[in-house]
XYZ file of C-alpha atoms in Angstrom:
746
model
C 133.405 184.493 104.713
C 133.172 185.704 101.093
C 131.460 182.550 99.910
C 128.673 182.581 102.580
C 128.158 186.294 101.886
C 127.724 185.638 98.196
C 125.264 182.826 98.905
C 123.305 185.037 101.287
C 123.119 187.851 98.688
C 122.018 185.408 96.000
C 119.310 184.015 98.271
C 118.123 187.509 99.134
C 117.986 188.509 95.466
C 115.969 185.394 94.700
C 113.505 186.106 97.542
C 113.088 189.784 96.459
C 112.564 188.701 92.868
C 109.881 186.323 94.063
C 108.126 189.083 95.990
C 108.215 191.693 93.186
C 107.020 189.777 90.169
C 104.039 192.091 89.426
C 103.895 195.949 89.254
C 101.208 196.167 91.924
C 103.564 194.531 94.448
C 105.828 197.654 94.452
C 103.292 199.365 96.688
C 103.973 196.745 99.361
C 107.761 197.190 99.453
C 107.658 198.907 102.856
C 105.439 196.175 104.222
C 107.833 193.495 102.940
C 110.794 195.370 104.469
C 109.180 195.525 107.941
C 108.265 191.824 107.789
C 111.829 190.811 106.871
C 113.160 193.076 109.626
C 110.976 191.308 112.172
C 112.160 187.910 110.949
C 115.789 189.049 111.176
C 115.319 190.309 114.732
C 113.679 187.020 115.711
C 116.533 184.959 114.263
C 119.147 187.101 115.982
C 117.356 186.700 119.336
C 117.330 182.932 118.995
C 121.018 182.880 118.082
C 121.889 184.999 121.124
C 119.868 182.658 123.408
C 121.599 179.590 121.980
C 125.063 181.060 122.371
C 124.276 182.164 125.935
C 123.079 178.637 126.775
C 126.280 177.113 125.428
C 128.395 179.584 127.385
C 126.533 178.699 130.600
C 127.161 174.984 129.957
C 130.886 175.594 129.410
C 131.060 177.611 132.640
C 129.369 174.834 134.606
C 131.691 172.196 133.120
C 134.768 174.171 134.080
C 133.534 174.479 137.682
C 132.964 170.702 137.867
C 136.432 169.977 136.497
C 137.932 172.281 139.112
C 136.035 170.490 141.902
C 137.123 167.078 140.560
C 140.724 168.178 140.587
C 140.446 169.168 144.240
C 138.845 165.795 145.104
C 141.647 163.893 143.359
C 144.211 165.792 145.388
C 142.363 164.973 148.639
C 142.232 161.255 147.722
C 145.930 161.217 146.952
C 146.654 162.703 150.354
C 144.396 160.148 152.082
C 146.075 157.222 150.293
C 149.465 158.544 151.364
C 148.292 158.689 155.002
C 146.888 155.099 154.813
C 150.132 153.804 153.341
C 152.104 155.481 156.137
C 149.830 154.001 158.832
C 150.024 150.497 157.276
C 153.821 150.509 157.306
C 153.812 151.522 160.960
C 151.288 148.716 161.942
C 153.180 145.753 160.423
C 155.064 145.099 163.599
C 151.869 145.385 165.630
C 150.163 142.631 163.548
C 153.074 140.274 164.156
C 152.709 140.783 167.906
C 148.995 139.747 167.752
C 149.666 136.121 166.601
C 148.843 134.787 170.054
C 145.539 136.639 169.945
C 144.761 135.050 166.578
C 145.412 131.564 167.922
C 143.194 132.317 170.896
C 140.405 133.414 168.520
C 140.660 130.112 166.579
C 140.572 128.123 169.796
C 137.619 130.168 170.979
C 135.840 129.447 167.691
C 136.373 125.712 168.120
C 135.208 125.787 171.681
C 132.170 127.851 170.690
C 131.278 125.265 168.000
C 131.695 122.487 170.548
C 129.510 124.300 173.054
C 126.914 125.064 170.361
C 126.753 121.395 169.273
C 127.168 119.977 172.739
C 123.460 119.544 173.188
C 123.134 117.798 169.813
C 126.171 115.652 170.491
C 124.699 114.187 173.664
C 121.217 113.844 172.130
C 122.304 112.188 168.830
C 120.699 108.787 169.570
C 117.454 110.464 170.592
C 117.365 112.705 167.497
C 118.184 109.732 165.263
C 115.201 107.852 166.734
C 112.880 110.831 166.268
C 114.070 111.307 162.701
C 113.517 107.629 161.927
C 109.970 107.849 163.278
C 109.236 110.982 161.220
C 110.472 109.245 158.071
C 108.261 106.240 158.746
C 105.279 108.556 159.386
C 105.882 110.313 156.079
C 106.648 113.657 157.706
C 109.541 114.211 155.363
C 110.108 117.936 155.842
C 110.502 117.668 159.643
C 112.596 114.551 159.278
C 114.891 116.369 156.892
C 115.175 119.344 159.256
C 116.436 117.068 162.045
C 118.711 115.257 159.625
C 120.182 118.611 158.589
C 120.846 119.470 162.257
C 122.634 116.151 162.811
C 124.692 116.530 159.663
C 125.502 120.138 160.529
C 126.784 119.122 164.000
C 128.859 116.307 162.543
C 130.258 118.408 159.716
C 131.120 121.378 161.945
C 132.958 119.161 164.434
C 134.848 117.388 161.687
C 135.706 120.691 160.023
C 137.022 122.258 163.240
C 139.107 119.164 163.886
C 140.359 119.344 160.272
C 141.369 122.973 160.751
C 143.240 122.076 163.959
C 145.064 119.069 162.566
C 144.239 118.117 158.969
C 146.458 115.039 159.122
C 144.793 113.535 162.202
C 142.202 111.241 160.567
C 141.723 109.185 163.733
C 139.706 111.828 165.536
C 137.642 112.542 162.405
C 136.849 108.842 162.135
C 135.739 108.813 165.798
C 133.336 111.674 165.055
C 132.086 109.973 161.887
C 131.512 106.684 163.696
C 129.667 108.441 166.492
C 127.343 109.966 163.846
C 127.230 106.702 161.849
C 123.422 106.438 161.946
C 123.139 109.829 160.243
C 124.263 108.388 156.905
C 121.733 105.581 157.278
C 118.969 108.140 157.955
C 120.014 110.047 154.845
C 119.712 106.884 152.759
C 116.320 106.026 154.280
C 115.035 109.517 153.590
C 116.353 109.306 150.011
C 114.409 106.056 149.492
C 111.212 107.790 150.558
C 111.934 110.703 148.246
C 112.532 108.421 145.262
C 109.323 106.528 145.980
C 107.413 109.808 145.806
C 109.240 110.774 142.587
C 108.409 107.394 141.057
C 104.728 108.053 141.738
C 104.997 111.771 140.944
C 102.343 111.687 138.153
C 99.826 110.140 140.541
C 100.980 112.061 143.614
C 100.677 115.476 141.974
C 96.957 114.874 141.382
C 96.156 113.468 144.823
C 98.617 115.194 147.163
C 100.719 117.871 145.422
C 102.012 119.167 148.793
C 103.923 115.913 149.267
C 105.708 116.418 145.945
C 106.409 120.047 146.866
C 107.961 118.871 150.157
C 110.203 116.461 148.273
C 111.324 119.212 145.882
C 112.033 121.551 148.849
C 114.181 118.872 150.496
C 116.107 118.354 147.258
C 116.592 122.107 146.914
C 117.950 122.316 150.480
C 120.424 119.543 149.776
C 121.492 121.243 146.546
C 122.273 124.451 148.457
C 124.259 122.518 151.073
C 126.131 120.712 148.279
C 127.069 124.030 146.706
C 128.204 125.465 150.041
C 130.297 122.389 150.833
C 131.884 122.459 147.384
C 132.748 126.130 147.755
C 134.372 125.415 151.146
C 136.276 122.504 149.618
C 137.846 124.871 147.106
C 139.100 127.020 149.994
C 140.016 124.369 152.590
C 140.023 121.013 150.670
C 137.690 119.643 153.370
C 134.518 117.834 152.259
C 132.096 116.136 154.694
C 131.328 112.427 154.199
C 128.501 111.749 151.755
C 128.918 115.079 149.978
C 127.945 116.053 147.385
C 124.683 114.082 147.533
C 123.547 115.262 144.055
C 119.929 114.529 144.883
C 118.689 116.699 142.037
C 120.623 114.618 139.543
C 119.402 111.408 141.198
C 115.836 112.695 141.089
C 116.031 113.045 137.290
C 117.607 109.582 137.058
C 114.681 108.138 139.028
C 112.201 109.964 136.786
C 113.935 108.642 133.674
C 113.967 105.037 134.954
C 110.315 105.361 135.963
C 109.406 106.512 132.460
C 111.387 103.646 130.875
C 109.585 101.151 133.124
C 106.214 102.720 132.285
C 106.813 102.416 128.536
C 108.104 98.851 128.746
C 105.209 97.910 131.003
C 102.655 99.119 128.453
C 103.111 95.917 126.415
C 100.174 93.889 127.654
C 100.262 91.065 125.078
C 102.607 89.038 122.886
C 102.311 87.995 119.258
C 101.324 84.488 120.332
C 98.424 85.688 122.470
C 97.194 88.541 120.281
C 97.956 89.287 116.618
C 97.325 92.972 117.334
C 99.813 93.092 120.211
C 101.950 95.831 118.662
C 98.990 98.068 117.860
C 97.743 97.706 121.438
C 101.231 98.324 122.829
C 101.695 101.515 120.772
C 98.213 102.791 121.594
C 98.686 102.262 125.335
C 102.071 103.981 125.120
C 100.512 106.908 123.259
C 97.763 107.280 125.818
C 100.140 107.024 128.787
C 102.629 109.498 127.357
C 100.001 112.063 126.359
C 98.224 111.871 129.720
C 101.510 112.145 131.641
C 102.765 115.131 129.645
C 99.471 116.988 130.101
C 99.634 116.379 133.874
C 103.258 117.542 133.972
C 102.390 120.667 131.979
C 99.314 121.631 133.983
C 100.156 120.429 137.528
C 103.672 119.190 138.015
C 105.446 122.339 136.796
C 103.777 124.232 139.663
C 105.562 122.012 142.177
C 109.073 122.664 140.834
C 111.196 125.806 140.643
C 111.380 127.270 137.104
C 115.088 126.538 136.766
C 114.332 122.798 136.996
C 112.625 123.087 133.561
C 110.726 119.981 134.631
C 108.412 119.742 131.602
C 111.251 119.674 129.077
C 113.168 117.265 131.294
C 110.231 114.839 131.389
C 109.605 115.356 127.662
C 113.244 114.546 126.822
C 113.189 111.496 129.090
C 109.996 110.233 127.475
C 111.399 110.820 123.981
C 114.666 109.038 124.789
C 112.935 106.094 126.461
C 110.399 105.841 123.655
C 113.122 106.048 121.000
C 115.038 103.213 122.700
C 111.894 101.081 122.917
C 111.049 101.703 119.252
C 114.617 100.759 118.321
C 114.175 97.473 120.191
C 110.917 96.769 118.395
C 112.476 97.624 115.023
C 115.295 95.146 115.636
C 112.843 92.268 116.156
C 111.615 90.049 113.323
C 108.393 91.918 112.607
C 105.674 90.821 110.231
C 104.583 93.088 107.373
C 101.505 94.431 109.166
C 103.596 95.044 112.288
C 106.188 97.006 110.310
C 103.380 99.130 108.879
C 101.899 99.731 112.318
C 105.294 100.714 113.712
C 106.227 103.048 110.840
C 102.791 104.654 110.753
C 103.011 105.328 114.474
C 106.585 106.639 114.295
C 106.245 108.788 111.168
C 102.672 110.029 111.530
C 100.959 109.342 114.851
C 103.852 110.574 117.027
C 103.718 114.091 115.577
C 99.965 114.205 115.006
C 97.291 115.942 117.061
C 96.719 112.623 118.826
C 100.102 112.882 120.477
C 102.863 115.505 120.354
C 100.725 117.887 118.322
C 97.881 117.746 120.839
C 96.397 121.149 121.565
C 96.754 120.567 125.324
C 100.556 120.504 124.950
C 100.757 123.846 123.120
C 102.882 125.976 123.326
C 105.372 123.953 125.360
C 105.681 121.388 122.555
C 106.496 122.573 119.043
C 105.829 119.736 116.607
C 108.309 121.147 114.101
C 111.154 120.835 116.594
C 110.274 117.297 117.749
C 113.138 114.931 116.988
C 112.486 111.697 115.055
C 112.166 108.487 117.046
C 114.093 106.464 114.470
C 117.030 107.410 112.287
C 116.460 107.496 108.551
C 118.757 104.499 108.167
C 116.560 102.357 110.439
C 113.411 103.618 108.684
C 114.909 102.647 105.315
C 115.803 99.204 106.653
C 112.248 98.696 107.892
C 110.831 99.856 104.571
C 113.122 97.464 102.703
C 112.080 94.626 105.010
C 108.434 95.570 104.541
C 108.689 95.608 100.736
C 110.428 92.205 100.723
C 107.810 90.717 103.063
C 104.957 92.332 101.144
C 106.267 90.975 97.850
C 106.346 87.452 99.290
C 102.871 87.908 100.781
C 101.385 89.234 97.539
C 102.787 86.290 95.594
C 101.253 83.916 98.127
C 97.921 85.768 98.200
C 97.663 85.799 94.402
C 98.541 82.115 94.170
C 95.939 81.239 96.787
C 93.302 83.447 95.134
C 93.877 81.774 91.764
C 93.724 78.281 93.281
C 90.421 79.145 94.939
C 89.075 80.539 91.668
C 90.154 77.421 89.778
C 88.172 75.246 92.159
C 85.065 77.274 91.325
C 85.557 76.587 87.600
C 84.740 72.904 88.165
C 81.527 73.552 90.100
C 78.165 72.367 88.758
C 76.523 75.709 89.475
C 76.767 78.808 87.310
C 79.019 81.659 88.401
C 77.610 84.792 89.974
C 76.524 87.743 87.829
C 77.360 91.395 88.378
C 74.801 94.213 88.593
C 74.495 94.224 84.780
C 73.877 90.491 84.613
C 77.296 89.512 83.236
C 78.989 86.392 84.587
C 81.991 86.964 86.822
C 84.060 85.303 89.524
C 85.285 86.873 92.742
C 88.930 86.800 91.634
C 89.263 90.459 90.469
C 87.486 91.731 93.576
C 89.698 89.659 95.892
C 92.916 90.687 94.114
C 92.183 94.399 94.021
C 90.742 94.477 97.500
C 94.085 93.090 98.635
C 95.955 95.724 96.575
C 93.677 98.457 97.894
C 94.268 97.496 101.509
C 98.047 97.484 101.107
C 98.022 100.795 99.240
C 95.873 102.445 101.897
C 98.297 101.230 104.531
C 101.315 102.449 102.522
C 99.683 105.842 101.958
C 99.497 106.310 105.726
C 103.282 105.985 105.944
C 104.514 108.100 103.028
C 103.781 109.100 99.444
C 106.993 107.477 98.231
C 106.126 104.121 99.830
C 102.658 104.286 98.308
C 104.179 104.588 94.823
C 106.596 101.726 95.500
C 103.776 99.461 96.720
C 101.668 100.335 93.675
C 104.619 99.524 91.416
C 105.077 96.208 93.249
C 101.373 95.375 92.924
C 101.415 96.077 89.185
C 104.591 94.012 88.704
C 103.104 91.043 90.528
C 99.828 91.563 88.677
C 101.703 91.192 85.401
C 103.223 87.878 86.523
C 99.877 86.755 87.906
C 98.093 87.418 84.613
C 100.567 85.208 82.740
C 99.754 82.426 85.205
C 96.042 83.179 84.813
C 96.406 82.823 81.051
C 98.140 79.457 81.433
C 95.447 78.160 83.777
C 92.679 79.264 81.400
C 94.412 77.408 78.560
C 94.775 74.261 80.706
C 91.089 74.573 81.619
C 90.197 74.494 77.926
C 92.492 71.543 77.197
C 91.034 69.513 80.077
C 87.541 70.245 78.801
C 88.377 69.066 75.291
C 89.357 65.667 76.719
C 85.760 65.222 77.882
C 83.374 67.875 76.615
C 80.752 66.886 79.179
C 82.977 68.200 81.980
C 82.943 70.580 83.658
C 79.188 70.985 83.475
C 79.377 74.808 83.431
C 82.454 75.136 81.224
C 80.900 77.735 78.909
C 79.604 79.846 81.783
C 82.937 79.899 83.602
C 84.853 80.599 80.389
C 82.537 83.587 79.915
C 83.325 84.665 83.483
C 87.070 84.376 82.748
C 86.632 86.584 79.671
C 84.567 89.142 81.595
C 87.182 89.166 84.360
C 89.693 90.521 81.839
C 87.635 93.674 81.412
C 87.204 93.969 85.182
C 90.956 93.626 85.649
C 91.585 96.380 83.091
C 89.125 98.771 84.707
C 90.461 98.016 88.192
C 94.058 98.674 87.125
C 93.113 102.035 85.601
C 91.041 102.932 88.670
C 93.895 101.992 90.998
C 96.377 104.163 89.086
C 94.034 107.151 88.983
C 93.339 106.897 92.693
C 96.905 106.562 93.906
C 98.883 108.476 91.250
C 98.179 112.198 91.196
C 100.143 113.390 88.160
C 100.597 112.343 84.536
C 104.325 111.712 84.955
C 103.681 108.995 87.538
C 100.947 107.539 85.335
C 103.406 107.230 82.429
C 106.083 105.668 84.638
C 103.702 102.851 85.608
C 102.801 101.691 82.105
C 100.322 98.811 81.902
C 100.746 98.058 78.175
C 102.061 94.549 78.869
C 99.166 93.742 81.206
C 96.635 95.102 78.716
C 98.166 92.921 76.023
C 98.064 89.849 78.284
C 94.446 90.492 79.227
C 93.522 90.955 75.571
C 95.190 87.641 74.754
C 93.342 85.876 77.592
C 90.028 87.321 76.423
C 90.740 86.476 72.772
C 91.752 82.941 73.675
C 88.606 82.598 75.760
C 86.404 83.872 72.932
C 88.112 81.493 70.511
C 87.569 78.640 72.985
C 83.847 79.375 73.070
C 83.692 79.582 69.272
C 85.577 76.305 69.092
C 82.739 74.810 71.160
C 80.267 76.087 68.593
C 82.100 74.863 65.512
C 82.963 71.488 67.005
C 79.211 70.892 67.218
C 78.784 72.262 63.680
C 81.589 70.257 62.144
C 79.412 67.550 60.631
C 76.881 70.028 59.297
C 79.605 72.163 57.735
C 81.001 69.041 56.074
C 77.577 68.411 54.503
C 77.621 71.750 52.665
C 77.993 71.689 48.854
C 77.530 67.930 48.673
C 74.967 65.788 46.831
C 73.122 65.442 50.109
C 73.014 69.225 50.426
C 71.788 69.614 46.860
C 69.099 67.075 47.517
C 67.541 69.238 50.231
C 69.672 68.908 53.391
C 68.764 71.235 56.263
C 72.393 71.696 57.339
C 72.287 75.507 57.165
C 69.096 75.582 59.240
C 70.820 73.464 61.861
C 73.904 75.688 61.688
C 71.851 78.841 62.244
C 69.819 77.329 65.074
C 72.954 76.017 66.789
C 74.781 79.337 66.495
C 71.786 81.258 67.807
C 71.385 78.832 70.685
C 75.032 79.202 71.665
C 74.862 82.973 71.400
C 71.878 82.956 73.732
C 74.231 81.293 76.207
C 76.756 84.003 75.371
C 74.298 86.712 76.418
C 76.083 87.077 79.744
C 79.377 87.972 78.155
C 80.223 91.670 78.111
C 79.095 93.566 75.032
C 82.393 94.324 73.295
C 83.543 90.721 73.718
C 80.237 89.469 72.352
C 80.621 91.841 69.432
C 84.061 90.429 68.657
C 82.728 86.880 68.900
C 79.842 87.698 66.564
C 82.249 89.094 63.981
C 84.518 86.064 64.290
C 81.600 83.607 64.096
C 80.207 85.386 61.043
C 83.564 85.276 59.285
C 84.122 81.656 60.301
C 80.741 80.543 58.901
C 81.296 82.311 55.570
C 84.869 81.022 55.368
C 83.721 77.436 56.021
C 81.010 77.832 53.391
C 83.472 79.148 50.799
C 85.931 76.432 51.815
C 83.198 73.848 51.111
C 82.900 75.269 47.598
C 86.655 75.276 47.019
C 86.972 71.694 48.220
C 84.901 70.630 45.171
C 82.667 68.338 47.135
C 80.203 68.512 44.229
C 80.440 69.102 40.470
C 77.150 70.158 38.935
C 76.103 67.938 36.031
C 73.879 70.307 34.102
C 72.399 73.795 34.031
C 69.442 72.843 36.224
C 71.685 71.598 38.984
C 73.803 74.737 38.680
C 70.680 76.866 38.894
C 69.285 74.981 41.906
C 72.634 74.967 43.691
C 73.257 78.673 43.056
C 69.779 79.675 44.203
C 70.213 77.556 47.309
C 73.549 79.256 48.000
C 71.916 82.683 47.657
C 69.067 81.718 50.014
C 71.486 80.402 52.577
C 73.627 83.554 52.296
C 70.521 85.625 53.001
C 69.749 83.281 55.894
C 73.217 83.940 57.319
C 72.712 87.671 56.825
C 69.490 87.610 58.782
C 71.032 85.529 61.578
C 74.057 87.735 62.123
C 72.081 90.953 61.840
C 69.937 89.703 64.700
C 72.987 88.622 66.703
C 74.644 91.995 66.028
C 71.669 94.042 67.200
C 72.829 96.631 69.661
C 76.134 97.295 67.925
C 77.178 98.172 64.421
C 78.491 95.232 62.400
C 78.451 94.974 58.615
C 76.948 91.562 57.829
C 76.245 91.994 54.119
C 79.861 92.153 52.914
C 80.904 88.659 53.974
C 77.698 86.954 52.938
C 77.865 88.704 49.564
C 80.961 86.610 48.887
C 78.731 83.529 48.785
C 76.239 85.334 46.554
C 78.968 86.502 44.147
C 80.299 82.950 43.860
C 76.742 81.701 43.336
C 76.317 84.155 40.440
C 79.360 82.634 38.724
C 77.902 79.145 39.192
C 74.430 80.251 38.100
C 75.629 81.770 34.788
C 74.014 79.970 31.824
C 76.106 81.410 29.001
C 79.629 79.963 29.164
C 80.913 82.683 26.865
C 80.307 85.244 29.640
C 82.089 83.146 32.204
C 85.350 85.068 31.753
C 83.616 88.386 32.534
C 82.005 86.987 35.707
C 85.293 85.519 36.918
C 87.092 88.813 36.157
C 84.468 90.710 38.133
C 84.864 88.247 41.006
C 88.660 88.704 40.978
C 88.337 92.505 40.975
C 86.133 92.334 44.085
C 88.327 89.787 45.879
C 91.988 90.439 44.995
C 93.154 87.538 47.181
C 91.321 85.040 44.908
C 94.059 82.758 43.585
C 94.290 80.697 40.419
C 93.602 77.440 42.251
C 90.437 78.997 43.680
C 89.297 79.910 40.139
C 90.113 76.407 38.940
C 88.155 74.860 41.831
C 85.185 77.170 41.167
C 85.127 76.245 37.464
C 85.399 72.567 38.444
C 82.303 72.923 40.640
C 80.383 74.387 37.654
C 81.157 71.181 35.814
C 80.740 72.587 32.279
C 84.021 74.406 31.618
C 86.317 72.696 29.151
C 90.025 72.318 29.726
C 90.794 74.999 27.150
C 88.266 77.425 28.647
C 89.710 76.953 32.163
C 93.204 77.523 30.786
C 92.160 80.639 28.883
C 90.282 82.181 31.854
C 93.139 81.524 34.308
C 95.787 82.891 31.894
C 93.751 86.013 31.224
C 93.059 86.646 34.909
C 96.756 86.171 35.665
C 97.640 88.932 33.216
C 95.093 91.394 34.648
C 96.095 93.838 37.385
C 94.562 93.447 40.816
C 93.905 96.467 43.053
C 93.260 95.814 46.730
C 91.271 98.418 48.686
C 92.804 99.527 52.024
C 89.580 98.530 53.799
C 89.413 95.113 52.183
C 89.710 92.124 54.527
C 91.009 89.008 52.718
C 88.733 85.994 52.864
C 90.304 83.611 50.330
C 93.827 84.022 51.651
C 93.652 81.176 54.170
C 91.387 78.874 52.139
C 93.405 75.954 50.825
C 92.275 74.042 47.750
C 92.830 70.255 48.110
C 95.923 69.091 46.263
C 94.177 65.923 44.977
C 92.509 67.912 42.254
C 94.202 68.711 38.970
C 96.663 71.461 39.631
C 96.584 74.804 37.860
C 100.031 74.146 36.468
C 98.761 71.039 34.713
C 95.890 73.024 33.289
C 98.244 75.663 31.985
C 100.420 72.995 30.359
C-alpha cells in the first residue's frame, strides 16, 4: 500500500498548494478543512453502502446455491425411484401384448365404422362431387373429394398395417374408389383453367382465384402429411403426392409463354413493321399483367408463394426464350435495330421494367439481360454487315438518280442563298443521319462504329462521284450542245463539294463528343477528294470559256490584231458573260475561278507574244503595238477587278506583265534596250533566254550581235526570286521553229 499512500499524499499536497496560492487564503484554512472533512465523510458513506450491497448479493447467491444443491439431490432420488419402478414393470409390459393387439384391432374396426357411411355412399358422393365441379362450386367439390380420399386412404392404410404384403385387398379398395381419381383429375382441370385465366379472373372474380389457391394449399398440406407418414410406415396413398402447387406454377409459366408467342399478330410478308408491332404488344401485355399481379393477384396468394416474383421470373424466362428465337432468324437491318433497341433500352426503361407502378417490387438494376453478350455481339456484327451492304446500295442508287438529273433540260434547284445544288448531299446525309440516330438508341459504341462506317463508305463514294463528274465532262466535250444545262449542273456538282464538307463536319460534331474521337475519324482524304472534284469542275467550266475564246486568243499579236482587231473586246465580253452564268457558284469557288481565268488570259496573251506571231517593221508599228498592249492590259485589269468585287484579288500584278513587256517593245532608243531587258528579268526571274530572244524578235530592230550581247549579259547577271513571286513565264514554251538561242550565241 506504500505506492497508493504516496500518490494520495502527492495529490493532497497538490490540492492544498492550489488552495493556498495567495496570502489572503490563509484566513480560510479552517473553512477548507471543514469542506474536505465533509467530502471525506461523504465518500466513506458511499463506500460503506457499496460494500454492504455487495455483501448482501453474496449472501443471496450462497442461499440460492444451497437450495439448488437440495433440488439436485431430490431429482437424483426421484430418478433412482423411476429406474427401480421401470425394471419391475418390464415383465408386466410383456404380459400386455394381447391388449395391444386388441387395441390395434379396435382401431381398425373404429376406422371401418367411421367410414362405413362413406363406403356405402361412395357412388352418391361421387355424383354430387361431379355436379359441384360442373357448377363451378370448387371449394365444396374439393371438400367432398377430400372426404372420399380420406376414407379410401384410411382403409388402405389400416389394411397395410394389418398385412403390408397383401396387395389384393388394397387393390379391391382402390378399384372400389376408382372414380375418386377421376374426380381429382376433373377438379384439377378446372383449377388449371382458372389459373390460365388468372389475370382476367382476379379483376372480375377474385374469390374464384382465392378458392383455387385454398384448394391447392389444402392439397399441399395433405401431401406433406402423407410424405411424413411414408417416412414412418413406407405407405403412400395412390396419386400422392399431387404437387398441385408445382403444377400451378407450370400452368402459369406455359400460359405466359403462350401469351408472348400469341402477341405476334403479323408476319414480314404482311407487314414490314411486324417486329415492332410484336415487341410493342408484348411490352404492353407484360406491363399490364405485372401491374395486375402486383396490385391484385398477390392479395389472393399466401406470402410464401412469392407470386409476383414467380410471375416476373416466368415472364422474363419466356421473353428471353422468345427473343432468342427472334435473334436466330434472318433479320433485316431495321429489324435487328428494333430488336436490340427493345432489348437493351426499352426493356429496362420507364416504359417497361422501370415503370413507376412496379416499384419497389422491381429493381431495374437487378433485372437480368434478355440476351447474352455473345448473342448481342453477333447481332451487332450482322447489323454492321447488313448496314454496310445497304449503304453501298443506297449510295449507288443516289448517285445514279443524281446522274439522270445532270442530263435534264431544266436548271438545277438553288439553295436559300441562290446557289445551284442537287439533292445528292441531302439524300446521302439524311440516310447517314437516320442510321446514326438509330445506332445511338442502341449504344454509344455502335453509334461510333456506324459513323466510322458511313465515313468510310463516303470516302469510296466520293471517288466514284469524281469519276462520274469526269465522265460527264468528257461526254459533253464530244458534243458541246449536250446536255443543255451542262454548265449549270457542273456548278451544282462544284457547290455540292462544299455541302459535303460542311455536312461531314456537322455529322462529326453532332455524334462525336470529344476531341479524341474527332481525331480518330480523320476526314483529310475526303477533303482532298472533294477539293479535287471542285478543282476539276472549276477547270471544266474554264475550259468551256477558253474553248470559245480559242480563235480570239489566236488572233492576238498578229497583223490582223495590229490592224485594229476587236479580239480583246470579244474576250472580255465572253468572259464576263460566262461569269454571269457562274454567279450561282459559291463565293470561294468563284474567287478561285476568277484568279485562274485572270492568270490564264494573261498567260495566253504573253504566250501570243512569245510565239512571235508578228515582228514589228518600224518604230511606228512598235509604238502602236505597245500602246495597244497597254490599253488591253488596262482593259483586262478593269474586267477582273469587276469580276473580283466582293473579295480581295490583286489584278494589277498579272496585267502589269503585259505592260512591262510593252515598255520593252515601245522603247525607241536601242542602246537602252539592255537596261529595259535587265529590268524585266529582275522583275520576272523565270524569264528565260528563249523568251528574251522571242521578245527581241518581235521588236524587229535588234541585230544579231545586239541579241547575242543582251542574252550573254543577262545570263551572267544574278536573279533573285521573291518568296511571294508566282512564276508566269515558267510554262510558256517558245516555238522551236525560230532561231534558237544557242545559234544566236554561236
